[in-house]
């Protein structure tokens, strides 16, 4: 299936993606309404965010360019030192931009 990326094509793509996102969010709430929340389920939900983050960042660390790897390093170090996500994200963006501009 090919969609034209001129005219109304991008708006159609954005609309479909928004509907899929909404459906998965509402579907998750619906499914979880049938699951009793106990200590084990709470631990599972708490661990999911970290595992999703690792799943997203691992391919970037392995297959990314030097700018991506330096950005990950800068973000991690800034997070360890400051323990605040916003400055860590800003440091990663800045390092990636500088590495790609100078490299």
C-alpha atoms as a printed R data frame, in Angstrom:
    type eleno elety resid chain resno       x      y      z
1   ATOM     1    CA   UNK     A     1   0.000  0.000  0.000
2   ATOM     2    CA   UNK     A     2   1.399  3.362 -0.986
3   ATOM     3    CA   UNK     A     3   0.099  6.728  0.160
4   ATOM     4    CA   UNK     A     4   0.831  9.935 -1.613
5   ATOM     5    CA   UNK     A     5   2.874 12.219  0.624
6   ATOM     6    CA   UNK     A     6   1.601 15.355 -1.021
7   ATOM     7    CA   UNK     A     7  -1.784 16.987 -0.633
8   ATOM     8    CA   UNK     A     8  -3.944 15.182  1.905
9   ATOM     9    CA   UNK     A     9  -1.667 12.108  2.188
10  ATOM    10    CA   UNK     A    10   0.258 13.277  5.276
11  ATOM    11    CA   UNK     A    11  -2.972 14.272  7.027
12  ATOM    12    CA   UNK     A    12  -4.405 10.825  6.360
13  ATOM    13    CA   UNK     A    13  -1.272  9.179  7.761
14  ATOM    14    CA   UNK     A    14  -1.361 11.376 10.878
15  ATOM    15    CA   UNK     A    15  -5.068 10.653 11.372
16  ATOM    16    CA   UNK     A    16  -4.608  6.887 11.100
17  ATOM    17    CA   UNK     A    17  -1.650  6.964 13.499
18  ATOM    18    CA   UNK     A    18  -3.690  9.028 15.986
19  ATOM    19    CA   UNK     A    19  -6.576  6.537 15.816
20  ATOM    20    CA   UNK     A    20  -4.243  3.568 16.319
21  ATOM    21    CA   UNK     A    21  -2.596  5.301 19.291
22  ATOM    22    CA   UNK     A    22  -5.966  6.102 20.825
23  ATOM    23    CA   UNK     A    23  -7.213  2.547 20.284
24  ATOM    24    CA   UNK     A    24  -4.151  0.996 21.935
25  ATOM    25    CA   UNK     A    25  -4.366  3.348 24.918
26  ATOM    26    CA   UNK     A    26  -8.083  2.731 25.439
27  ATOM    27    CA   UNK     A    27  -7.589 -0.973 24.783
28  ATOM    28    CA   UNK     A    28  -4.892 -1.125 27.440
29  ATOM    29    CA   UNK     A    29  -7.162  0.561 29.971
30  ATOM    30    CA   UNK     A    30  -9.977 -1.841 29.059
31  ATOM    31    CA   UNK     A    31  -7.766 -4.932 29.408
32  ATOM    32    CA   UNK     A    32  -6.258 -3.730 32.693
33  ATOM    33    CA   UNK     A    33  -9.734 -3.125 34.128
34  ATOM    34    CA   UNK     A    34 -10.086 -6.932 34.266
35  ATOM    35    CA   UNK     A    35  -6.697 -7.518 35.941
36  ATOM    36    CA   UNK     A    36  -6.558 -7.372 39.735
37  ATOM    37    CA   UNK     A    37  -3.769 -4.997 40.745
38  ATOM    38    CA   UNK     A    38  -1.600 -6.744 43.314
39  ATOM    39    CA   UNK     A    39   2.049 -6.326 44.294
40  ATOM    40    CA   UNK     A    40   3.308 -8.546 41.464
41  ATOM    41    CA   UNK     A    41   1.342 -6.648 38.805
42  ATOM    42    CA   UNK     A    42   2.574 -3.321 40.219
43  ATOM    43    CA   UNK     A    43   6.186 -4.518 39.978
44  ATOM    44    CA   UNK     A    44   5.605 -5.662 36.398
45  ATOM    45    CA   UNK     A    45   4.131 -2.301 35.397
46  ATOM    46    CA   UNK     A    46   6.992 -0.480 37.127
47  ATOM    47    CA   UNK     A    47   9.588 -2.543 35.263
48  ATOM    48    CA   UNK     A    48   7.933 -2.102 31.858
49  ATOM    49    CA   UNK     A    49   8.999  1.513 31.388
50  ATOM    50    CA   UNK     A    50  12.650  0.650 31.902
51  ATOM    51    CA   UNK     A    51  12.477 -2.321 29.563
52  ATOM    52    CA   UNK     A    52  10.819 -0.240 26.835
53  ATOM    53    CA   UNK     A    53  13.539  2.382 27.215
54  ATOM    54    CA   UNK     A    54  16.268 -0.245 26.919
55  ATOM    55    CA   UNK     A    55  14.551 -1.781 23.878
56  ATOM    56    CA   UNK     A    56  14.532  1.605 22.154
57  ATOM    57    CA   UNK     A    57  18.066  2.660 23.078
58  ATOM    58    CA   UNK     A    58  19.982 -0.606 22.571
59  ATOM    59    CA   UNK     A    59  19.735 -0.634 18.750
60  ATOM    60    CA   UNK     A    60  20.716  3.036 18.730
61  ATOM    61    CA   UNK     A    61  23.775  2.303 20.855
62  ATOM    62    CA   UNK     A    62  24.780 -0.662 18.684
63  ATOM    63    CA   UNK     A    63  23.961  0.658 15.212
64  ATOM    64    CA   UNK     A    64  23.976  4.424 15.681
65  ATOM    65    CA   UNK     A    65  26.605  6.822 14.456
66  ATOM    66    CA   UNK     A    66  29.180  8.543 16.655
67  ATOM    67    CA   UNK     A    67  26.812 11.440 17.329
68  ATOM    68    CA   UNK     A    68  24.128  9.078 18.632
69  ATOM    69    CA   UNK     A    69  26.557  7.211 20.865
70  ATOM    70    CA   UNK     A    70  28.029 10.414 22.273
71  ATOM    71    CA   UNK     A    71  24.507 11.728 22.881
72  ATOM    72    CA   UNK     A    72  23.597  8.572 24.810
73  ATOM    73    CA   UNK     A    73  26.762  8.880 26.858
74  ATOM    74    CA   UNK     A    74  26.173 12.565 27.606
75  ATOM    75    CA   UNK     A    75  22.556 11.924 28.553
76  ATOM    76    CA   UNK     A    76  23.479  9.067 30.866
77  ATOM    77    CA   UNK     A    77  26.293 10.939 32.579
78  ATOM    78    CA   UNK     A    78  24.208 14.077 33.026
79  ATOM    79    CA   UNK     A    79  21.379 12.009 34.482
80  ATOM    80    CA   UNK     A    80  23.757 10.316 36.922
81  ATOM    81    CA   UNK     A    81  25.217 13.630 38.061
82  ATOM    82    CA   UNK     A    82  22.136 15.868 38.153
83  ATOM    83    CA   UNK     A    83  19.377 13.254 38.536
84  ATOM    84    CA   UNK     A    84  17.058 15.459 36.464
85  ATOM    85    CA   UNK     A    85  15.747 14.313 33.085
86  ATOM    86    CA   UNK     A    86  15.304 17.660 31.345
87  ATOM    87    CA   UNK     A    87  18.965 18.776 31.580
88  ATOM    88    CA   UNK     A    88  20.037 15.257 30.607
89  ATOM    89    CA   UNK     A    89  17.865 15.334 27.496
90  ATOM    90    CA   UNK     A    90  19.146 18.805 26.629
91  ATOM    91    CA   UNK     A    91  22.753 17.647 27.033
92  ATOM    92    CA   UNK     A    92  22.138 14.668 24.749
93  ATOM    93    CA   UNK     A    93  20.562 16.847 22.051
94  ATOM    94    CA   UNK     A    94  23.379 19.392 22.293
95  ATOM    95    CA   UNK     A    95  26.108 16.746 22.105
96  ATOM    96    CA   UNK     A    96  24.432 15.031 19.135
97  ATOM    97    CA   UNK     A    97  24.102 18.327 17.292
98  ATOM    98    CA   UNK     A    98  27.700 19.325 17.991
99  ATOM    99    CA   UNK     A    99  29.093 15.912 17.065
100 ATOM   100    CA   UNK     A   100  27.232 15.905 13.765
101 ATOM   101    CA   UNK     A   101  28.096 19.507 12.988
102 ATOM   102    CA   UNK     A   102  31.803 19.107 13.731
103 ATOM   103    CA   UNK     A   103  32.174 15.522 12.569
